[in-house]
PDB file of C-alpha atoms in Angstrom:
ATOM      1  CA  MET H   1     -68.319  50.303 -43.012  1.00 86.00           C
ATOM      2  CA  ILE H   2     -64.757  49.161 -41.886  1.00 92.00           C
ATOM      3  CA  SER H   3     -66.336  49.331 -38.600  1.00 93.00           C
ATOM      4  CA  ASP H   4     -69.288  46.685 -39.471  1.00 94.00           C
ATOM      5  CA  ASN H   5     -66.560  44.577 -40.925  1.00 95.00           C
ATOM      6  CA  ILE H   6     -65.221  43.797 -37.730  1.00 96.00           C
ATOM      7  CA  ASN H   7     -67.884  43.185 -36.339  1.00 96.00           C
ATOM      8  CA  LEU H   8     -68.842  40.604 -38.178  1.00 96.00           C
ATOM      9  CA  VAL H   9     -64.956  38.134 -37.830  1.00 97.00           C
ATOM     10  CA  MET H  10     -65.266  39.584 -34.457  1.00 97.00           C
ATOM     11  CA  GLY H  11     -69.160  38.059 -33.979  1.00 97.00           C
ATOM     12  CA  LYS H  12     -67.693  34.936 -36.860  1.00 97.00           C
ATOM     13  CA  ILE H  13     -64.830  34.730 -34.628  1.00 98.00           C
ATOM     14  CA  LYS H  14     -66.438  34.167 -30.839  1.00 98.00           C
ATOM     15  CA  LYS H  15     -68.932  31.842 -32.514  1.00 98.00           C
ATOM     16  CA  ALA H  16     -66.087  29.337 -34.137  1.00 98.00           C
ATOM     17  CA  ALA H  17     -63.841  30.110 -30.338  1.00 98.00           C
ATOM     18  CA  ASP H  18     -67.823  29.110 -28.980  1.00 98.00           C
ATOM     19  CA  ASN H  19     -67.416  25.578 -30.763  1.00 97.00           C
ATOM     20  CA  ALA H  20     -64.205  24.506 -29.101  1.00 97.00           C
ATOM     21  CA  ASN H  21     -64.679  25.940 -26.108  1.00 97.00           C
ATOM     22  CA  ARG H  22     -62.445  28.485 -25.832  1.00 97.00           C
ATOM     23  CA  ASP H  23     -61.948  31.858 -25.070  1.00 97.00           C
ATOM     24  CA  TYR H  24     -62.444  34.202 -28.037  1.00 96.00           C
ATOM     25  CA  LYS H  25     -60.215  36.732 -26.190  1.00 95.00           C
ATOM     26  CA  ASN H  26     -57.349  35.088 -26.610  1.00 96.00           C
ATOM     27  CA  ILE H  27     -57.808  34.525 -30.403  1.00 97.00           C
ATOM     28  CA  GLU H  28     -55.518  37.815 -31.540  1.00 97.00           C
ATOM     29  CA  ILE H  29     -56.924  39.653 -35.060  1.00 97.00           C
ATOM     30  CA  ILE H  30     -54.394  40.732 -37.623  1.00 98.00           C
ATOM     31  CA  ALA H  31     -55.823  42.907 -40.121  1.00 97.00           C
ATOM     32  CA  VAL H  32     -53.273  41.268 -43.858  1.00 97.00           C
ATOM     33  CA  THR H  33     -53.166  44.714 -45.262  1.00 95.00           C
ATOM     34  CA  LYS H  34     -50.482  44.095 -48.202  1.00 90.00           C
ATOM     35  CA  TYR H  35     -53.269  46.085 -50.292  1.00 87.00           C
ATOM     36  CA  VAL H  36     -53.797  48.392 -48.539  1.00 91.00           C
ATOM     37  CA  GLU H  37     -53.486  52.263 -48.377  1.00 92.00           C
ATOM     38  CA  SER H  38     -52.215  53.852 -44.978  1.00 92.00           C
ATOM     39  CA  LYS H  39     -55.990  55.301 -44.553  1.00 92.00           C
ATOM     40  CA  VAL H  40     -57.597  52.161 -44.695  1.00 93.00           C
ATOM     41  CA  ILE H  41     -54.761  50.784 -41.771  1.00 94.00           C
ATOM     42  CA  LYS H  42     -55.502  54.190 -40.029  1.00 93.00           C
ATOM     43  CA  GLU H  43     -59.128  53.787 -39.542  1.00 93.00           C
ATOM     44  CA  LEU H  44     -58.744  50.102 -39.259  1.00 95.00           C
ATOM     45  CA  TYR H  45     -57.072  51.096 -35.503  1.00 94.00           C
ATOM     46  CA  GLU H  46     -58.963  54.183 -34.878  1.00 93.00           C
ATOM     47  CA  ASN H  47     -61.941  51.027 -34.736  1.00 94.00           C
ATOM     48  CA  GLY H  48     -59.671  48.875 -32.521  1.00 93.00           C
ATOM     49  CA  ILE H  49     -57.568  46.951 -34.795  1.00 95.00           C
ATOM     50  CA  TYR H  50     -53.827  46.524 -33.638  1.00 95.00           C
ATOM     51  CA  SER H  51     -51.906  44.440 -35.279  1.00 97.00           C
ATOM     52  CA  PHE H  52     -51.460  44.032 -38.772  1.00 97.00           C
ATOM     53  CA  GLY H  53     -49.590  42.396 -41.832  1.00 97.00           C
ATOM     54  CA  GLU H  54     -47.219  42.719 -44.350  1.00 97.00           C
ATOM     55  CA  SER H  55     -45.506  40.799 -46.766  1.00 95.00           C
ATOM     56  CA  LYS H  56     -43.866  42.909 -49.236  1.00 96.00           C
ATOM     57  CA  VAL H  57     -40.334  44.780 -47.538  1.00 97.00           C
ATOM     58  CA  GLN H  58     -40.580  48.369 -49.690  1.00 95.00           C
ATOM     59  CA  ASP H  59     -44.452  48.542 -48.973  1.00 95.00           C
ATOM     60  CA  PHE H  60     -44.121  47.958 -45.355  1.00 96.00           C
ATOM     61  CA  ILE H  61     -41.334  50.331 -45.273  1.00 95.00           C
ATOM     62  CA  LYS H  62     -43.499  52.828 -46.877  1.00 94.00           C
ATOM     63  CA  LYS H  63     -46.890  52.196 -43.990  1.00 95.00           C
ATOM     64  CA  TYR H  64     -44.191  52.127 -41.351  1.00 94.00           C
ATOM     65  CA  GLU H  65     -42.708  56.121 -42.491  1.00 92.00           C
ATOM     66  CA  GLU H  66     -46.394  57.101 -43.119  1.00 92.00           C
ATOM     67  CA  ILE H  67     -48.535  55.953 -39.432  1.00 90.00           C
ATOM     68  CA  ASP H  68     -47.675  56.088 -36.366  1.00 74.00           C
ATOM     69  CA  ASN H  69     -45.115  53.638 -34.854  1.00 68.00           C
ATOM     70  CA  LYS H  70     -47.990  52.436 -32.094  1.00 83.00           C
ATOM     71  CA  ILE H  71     -49.128  50.510 -34.922  1.00 91.00           C
ATOM     72  CA  ASN H  72     -48.490  45.827 -34.221  1.00 95.00           C
ATOM     73  CA  TRP H  73     -46.359  45.464 -36.838  1.00 97.00           C
ATOM     74  CA  HIS H  74     -46.185  41.991 -38.267  1.00 98.00           C
ATOM     75  CA  PHE H  75     -44.263  41.058 -40.906  1.00 98.00           C
ATOM     76  CA  ILE H  76     -45.606  37.267 -43.063  1.00 97.00           C
ATOM     77  CA  GLY H  77     -45.003  37.286 -45.892  1.00 95.00           C
ATOM     78  CA  HIS H  78     -41.744  35.243 -47.862  1.00 95.00           C
ATOM     79  CA  LEU H  79     -38.592  37.819 -46.606  1.00 96.00           C
ATOM     80  CA  GLN H  80     -35.914  37.078 -48.612  1.00 95.00           C
ATOM     81  CA  LYS H  81     -32.576  37.549 -46.906  1.00 95.00           C
ATOM     82  CA  ASN H  82     -31.396  40.684 -48.820  1.00 96.00           C
ATOM     83  CA  LYS H  83     -34.549  42.282 -47.694  1.00 97.00           C
ATOM     84  CA  VAL H  84     -33.827  41.810 -44.060  1.00 97.00           C
ATOM     85  CA  LYS H  85     -31.646  44.216 -43.515  1.00 97.00           C
ATOM     86  CA  PHE H  86     -35.078  46.354 -43.980  1.00 97.00           C
ATOM     87  CA  ILE H  87     -37.115  45.826 -41.608  1.00 97.00           C
ATOM     88  CA  VAL H  88     -34.428  45.132 -38.437  1.00 97.00           C
ATOM     89  CA  ASP H  89     -36.509  46.468 -35.335  1.00 95.00           C
ATOM     90  CA  LYS H  90     -39.049  47.379 -37.462  1.00 96.00           C
ATOM     91  CA  VAL H  91     -41.253  44.499 -36.806  1.00 97.00           C
ATOM     92  CA  ASN H  92     -43.297  42.627 -33.784  1.00 97.00           C
ATOM     93  CA  LEU H  93     -43.322  39.520 -35.495  1.00 98.00           C
ATOM     94  CA  ILE H  94     -41.828  37.957 -37.864  1.00 98.00           C
ATOM     95  CA  HIS H  95     -44.429  34.847 -38.753  1.00 98.00           C
ATOM     96  CA  SER H  96     -43.058  33.626 -42.118  1.00 96.00           C
ATOM     97  CA  VAL H  97     -39.629  32.588 -41.623  1.00 97.00           C
ATOM     98  CA  ASP H  98     -39.018  29.291 -43.787  1.00 95.00           C
ATOM     99  CA  SER H  99     -35.464  28.164 -43.637  1.00 93.00           C
ATOM    100  CA  ILE H 100     -32.510  28.494 -42.177  1.00 93.00           C
ATOM    101  CA  LYS H 101     -30.245  30.824 -44.010  1.00 95.00           C
ATOM    102  CA  ILE H 102     -33.495  33.041 -42.867  1.00 96.00           C
ATOM    103  CA  ILE H 103     -32.179  32.421 -39.467  1.00 96.00           C
ATOM    104  CA  GLU H 104     -28.762  32.894 -39.498  1.00 96.00           C
ATOM    105  CA  GLU H 105     -29.433  36.098 -41.082  1.00 97.00           C
ATOM    106  CA  LEU H 106     -32.173  37.439 -38.374  1.00 98.00           C
ATOM    107  CA  ASN H 107     -29.451  36.785 -35.732  1.00 97.00           C
ATOM    108  CA  LYS H 108     -26.639  38.688 -37.778  1.00 97.00           C
ATOM    109  CA  ARG H 109     -28.582  41.290 -37.757  1.00 98.00           C
ATOM    110  CA  TYR H 110     -29.834  42.051 -34.610  1.00 98.00           C
ATOM    111  CA  GLU H 111     -26.542  40.466 -32.584  1.00 97.00           C
ATOM    112  CA  ARG H 112     -25.520  43.322 -33.607  1.00 97.00           C
ATOM    113  CA  ILE H 113     -27.922  45.790 -32.706  1.00 97.00           C
ATOM    114  CA  GLY H 114     -28.313  44.393 -29.433  1.00 97.00           C
ATOM    115  CA  LYS H 115     -31.403  42.954 -29.260  1.00 97.00           C
ATOM    116  CA  SER H 116     -33.513  39.877 -30.041  1.00 97.00           C
ATOM    117  CA  ILE H 117     -36.186  39.037 -32.219  1.00 98.00           C
ATOM    118  CA  ASP H 118     -39.629  36.867 -31.889  1.00 98.00           C
ATOM    119  CA  ILE H 119     -40.088  34.335 -35.016  1.00 98.00           C
ATOM    120  CA  LEU H 120     -42.593  32.676 -36.506  1.00 98.00           C
ATOM    121  CA  LEU H 121     -41.669  29.000 -38.251  1.00 97.00           C
ATOM    122  CA  GLN H 122     -43.925  28.531 -41.575  1.00 97.00           C
ATOM    123  CA  ILE H 123     -44.317  25.175 -42.372  1.00 96.00           C
ATOM    124  CA  ASN H 124     -45.576  23.383 -45.101  1.00 94.00           C
ATOM    125  CA  ILE H 125     -48.803  21.900 -44.022  1.00 93.00           C
ATOM    126  CA  SER H 126     -49.940  20.900 -47.587  1.00 90.00           C
ATOM    127  CA  ASN H 127     -46.745  19.844 -49.445  1.00 86.00           C
ATOM    128  CA  GLU H 128     -47.214  22.206 -52.145  1.00 85.00           C
ATOM    129  CA  LYS H 129     -44.591  23.234 -53.730  1.00 83.00           C
ATOM    130  CA  SER H 130     -46.379  26.704 -54.075  1.00 83.00           C
ATOM    131  CA  LYS H 131     -45.822  27.035 -51.021  1.00 88.00           C
ATOM    132  CA  TYR H 132     -42.815  27.973 -48.946  1.00 92.00           C
ATOM    133  CA  GLY H 133     -42.269  26.460 -45.339  1.00 92.00           C
ATOM    134  CA  PHE H 134     -40.145  23.631 -43.915  1.00 93.00           C
ATOM    135  CA  ASP H 135     -41.185  20.646 -43.942  1.00 91.00           C
ATOM    136  CA  LYS H 136     -43.062  19.467 -40.694  1.00 88.00           C
ATOM    137  CA  ASN H 137     -40.370  15.896 -40.746  1.00 86.00           C
ATOM    138  CA  CYS H 138     -37.244  18.391 -40.385  1.00 82.00           C
ATOM    139  CA  LEU H 139     -38.760  20.378 -36.532  1.00 83.00           C
ATOM    140  CA  ASP H 140     -36.565  18.048 -34.582  1.00 81.00           C
ATOM    141  CA  THR H 141     -32.948  19.298 -36.512  1.00 79.00           C
ATOM    142  CA  ILE H 142     -34.534  23.058 -36.377  1.00 83.00           C
ATOM    143  CA  THR H 143     -35.559  22.967 -32.415  1.00 86.00           C
ATOM    144  CA  ASN H 144     -32.439  20.897 -31.810  1.00 85.00           C
ATOM    145  CA  GLY H 145     -30.285  23.481 -32.657  1.00 87.00           C
ATOM    146  CA  ILE H 146     -32.295  26.736 -32.666  1.00 89.00           C
ATOM    147  CA  TYR H 147     -30.130  26.904 -29.161  1.00 89.00           C
ATOM    148  CA  LYS H 148     -27.272  28.532 -31.852  1.00 92.00           C
ATOM    149  CA  TYR H 149     -28.935  31.330 -33.014  1.00 95.00           C
ATOM    150  CA  SER H 150     -30.073  34.014 -29.657  1.00 94.00           C
ATOM    151  CA  ASN H 151     -30.511  36.869 -30.696  1.00 96.00           C
ATOM    152  CA  VAL H 152     -33.559  34.647 -32.601  1.00 96.00           C
ATOM    153  CA  LYS H 153     -37.001  33.222 -30.385  1.00 96.00           C
ATOM    154  CA  ILE H 154     -38.726  30.940 -31.697  1.00 96.00           C
ATOM    155  CA  LYS H 155     -42.812  31.833 -30.411  1.00 97.00           C
ATOM    156  CA  GLY H 156     -44.954  29.651 -32.498  1.00 97.00           C
ATOM    157  CA  LEU H 157     -45.713  28.220 -36.214  1.00 97.00           C
ATOM    158  CA  MET H 158     -47.398  29.069 -38.812  1.00 98.00           C
ATOM    159  CA  ALA H 159     -49.510  27.967 -42.198  1.00 97.00           C
ATOM    160  CA  ILE H 160     -51.676  28.251 -45.245  1.00 95.00           C
ATOM    161  CA  SER H 161     -53.801  25.442 -45.442  1.00 94.00           C
ATOM    162  CA  SER H 162     -54.242  23.561 -49.185  1.00 93.00           C
ATOM    163  CA  ASN H 163     -56.044  26.112 -51.300  1.00 89.00           C
ATOM    164  CA  THR H 164     -58.793  23.410 -51.507  1.00 90.00           C
ATOM    165  CA  GLU H 165     -62.275  23.861 -51.124  1.00 92.00           C
ATOM    166  CA  ASN H 166     -62.217  21.324 -48.838  1.00 96.00           C
ATOM    167  CA  LYS H 167     -62.927  21.608 -45.486  1.00 96.00           C
ATOM    168  CA  ASP H 168     -62.309  18.493 -44.485  1.00 97.00           C
ATOM    169  CA  VAL H 169     -58.851  18.172 -46.058  1.00 97.00           C
ATOM    170  CA  ILE H 170     -58.215  22.256 -43.842  1.00 97.00           C
ATOM    171  CA  ARG H 171     -59.498  21.116 -40.879  1.00 97.00           C
ATOM    172  CA  LYS H 172     -57.052  17.921 -41.015  1.00 97.00           C
ATOM    173  CA  GLU H 173     -54.321  19.625 -41.935  1.00 97.00           C
ATOM    174  CA  PHE H 174     -54.960  22.401 -38.775  1.00 97.00           C
ATOM    175  CA  ARG H 175     -55.066  19.811 -35.947  1.00 97.00           C
ATOM    176  CA  GLU H 176     -51.495  18.786 -37.779  1.00 97.00           C
ATOM    177  CA  MET H 177     -50.444  21.954 -36.849  1.00 97.00           C
ATOM    178  CA  LYS H 178     -51.505  21.740 -33.526  1.00 97.00           C
ATOM    179  CA  GLU H 179     -49.904  18.073 -33.055  1.00 96.00           C
ATOM    180  CA  LEU H 180     -46.924  20.188 -34.055  1.00 95.00           C
ATOM    181  CA  PHE H 181     -46.930  22.509 -31.341  1.00 96.00           C
ATOM    182  CA  ASP H 182     -48.018  20.532 -28.826  1.00 95.00           C
ATOM    183  CA  PHE H 183     -45.603  18.760 -29.278  1.00 92.00           C
ATOM    184  CA  ILE H 184     -42.604  20.968 -29.524  1.00 93.00           C
ATOM    185  CA  LYS H 185     -44.361  23.021 -26.465  1.00 93.00           C
ATOM    186  CA  ASN H 186     -43.900  19.846 -24.077  1.00 92.00           C
ATOM    187  CA  LYS H 187     -40.220  19.548 -25.095  1.00 88.00           C
ATOM    188  CA  GLU H 188     -37.587  22.021 -23.399  1.00 82.00           C
ATOM    189  CA  PHE H 189     -35.304  23.699 -26.384  1.00 86.00           C
ATOM    190  CA  ARG H 190     -33.325  26.974 -25.190  1.00 84.00           C
ATOM    191  CA  ASN H 191     -34.822  30.155 -27.500  1.00 89.00           C
ATOM    192  CA  ILE H 192     -38.187  28.538 -28.203  1.00 93.00           C
ATOM    193  CA  ASP H 193     -40.823  29.205 -26.016  1.00 94.00           C
ATOM    194  CA  MET H 194     -44.338  27.735 -28.188  1.00 96.00           C
ATOM    195  CA  LYS H 195     -46.625  30.753 -27.790  1.00 97.00           C
ATOM    196  CA  PHE H 196     -48.300  31.468 -31.177  1.00 98.00           C
ATOM    197  CA  LEU H 197     -50.361  29.733 -33.573  1.00 98.00           C
ATOM    198  CA  SER H 198     -51.018  31.742 -36.174  1.00 98.00           C
ATOM    199  CA  MET H 199     -52.889  30.265 -39.173  1.00 98.00           C
ATOM    200  CA  GLY H 200     -56.219  30.737 -40.427  1.00 96.00           C
ATOM    201  CA  MET H 201     -57.254  33.242 -43.737  1.00 96.00           C
ATOM    202  CA  SER H 202     -60.141  35.232 -44.756  1.00 94.00           C
ATOM    203  CA  ASN H 203     -61.591  31.732 -46.243  1.00 93.00           C
ATOM    204  CA  ASP H 204     -60.686  29.353 -43.635  1.00 96.00           C
ATOM    205  CA  PHE H 205     -60.337  31.612 -39.969  1.00 98.00           C
ATOM    206  CA  GLU H 206     -62.973  29.176 -38.000  1.00 98.00           C
ATOM    207  CA  ILE H 207     -61.735  26.495 -38.669  1.00 98.00           C
ATOM    208  CA  ALA H 208     -58.683  27.581 -37.955  1.00 98.00           C
ATOM    209  CA  ILE H 209     -59.556  28.142 -34.384  1.00 98.00           C
ATOM    210  CA  GLU H 210     -61.647  25.728 -33.785  1.00 98.00           C
ATOM    211  CA  GLU H 211     -58.140  23.584 -34.181  1.00 98.00           C
ATOM    212  CA  GLY H 212     -56.458  25.445 -31.520  1.00 98.00           C
ATOM    213  CA  ALA H 213     -55.395  29.045 -33.953  1.00 98.00           C
ATOM    214  CA  ASN H 214     -54.891  32.051 -31.785  1.00 98.00           C
ATOM    215  CA  ILE H 215     -53.458  34.086 -34.316  1.00 98.00           C
ATOM    216  CA  VAL H 216     -55.552  34.839 -37.262  1.00 98.00           C
ATOM    217  CA  ARG H 217     -54.901  36.464 -40.310  1.00 98.00           C
ATOM    218  CA  ILE H 218     -57.654  37.678 -41.829  1.00 97.00           C
ATOM    219  CA  GLY H 219     -57.836  40.876 -44.974  1.00 95.00           C
ATOM    220  CA  ARG H 220     -59.844  40.541 -47.701  1.00 91.00           C
ATOM    221  CA  MET H 221     -63.073  40.684 -44.191  1.00 94.00           C
ATOM    222  CA  LEU H 222     -62.080  43.493 -43.144  1.00 94.00           C
ATOM    223  CA  ILE H 223     -61.236  45.681 -45.388  1.00 89.00           C
ATOM    224  CA  LYS H 224     -64.136  45.086 -48.074  1.00 81.00           C
ATOM    225  CA  LYS H 225     -66.889  47.387 -49.298  1.00 73.00           C
TER     226      LYS H 225
END
């Protein structure tokens, strides 16, 4: 069943990439596994999915300890300042950095071990109060000041679309994210190297790919029975 799900998702990714004249091989799948047991993660890994996204620190630590460390772990959920210490040096990319205080805490923790961490800035592109993320209009302040945090490397942006079935609204938001991504990429900032645009989940990843995403976060479609 897992292999069938993966084939279905890959087919949709390829079609969406073709629609946008893009190479589907440049799009990375992050399997969202927050409600998934370790044995399912291992099965996904055995079937060619190597990157996994967790959103609850306590659950992530449990799985991290249970599963071989060859896995490419991403943290994709809201990260509280007092939980940062638990994931230090355990994840390869944090998608959900949504405040300066989290950047400061990450910088402090990684400075202590003489390493750096790659992050994405989460943008509240829908302006929904229920969602976390930086205001798109505040990015200048962040990008101009990031040089102070030498142990934190901004590698791109992340967003979650509006909670709506209106595909035109979703497409508009993803298109705006790509414009923000390109705007920052075309400037020169220390500690910023725009490589990843993480947007799109099981219900909207095809639109996200058509609008420029190169990371999609997929859970339900990969693990459904």
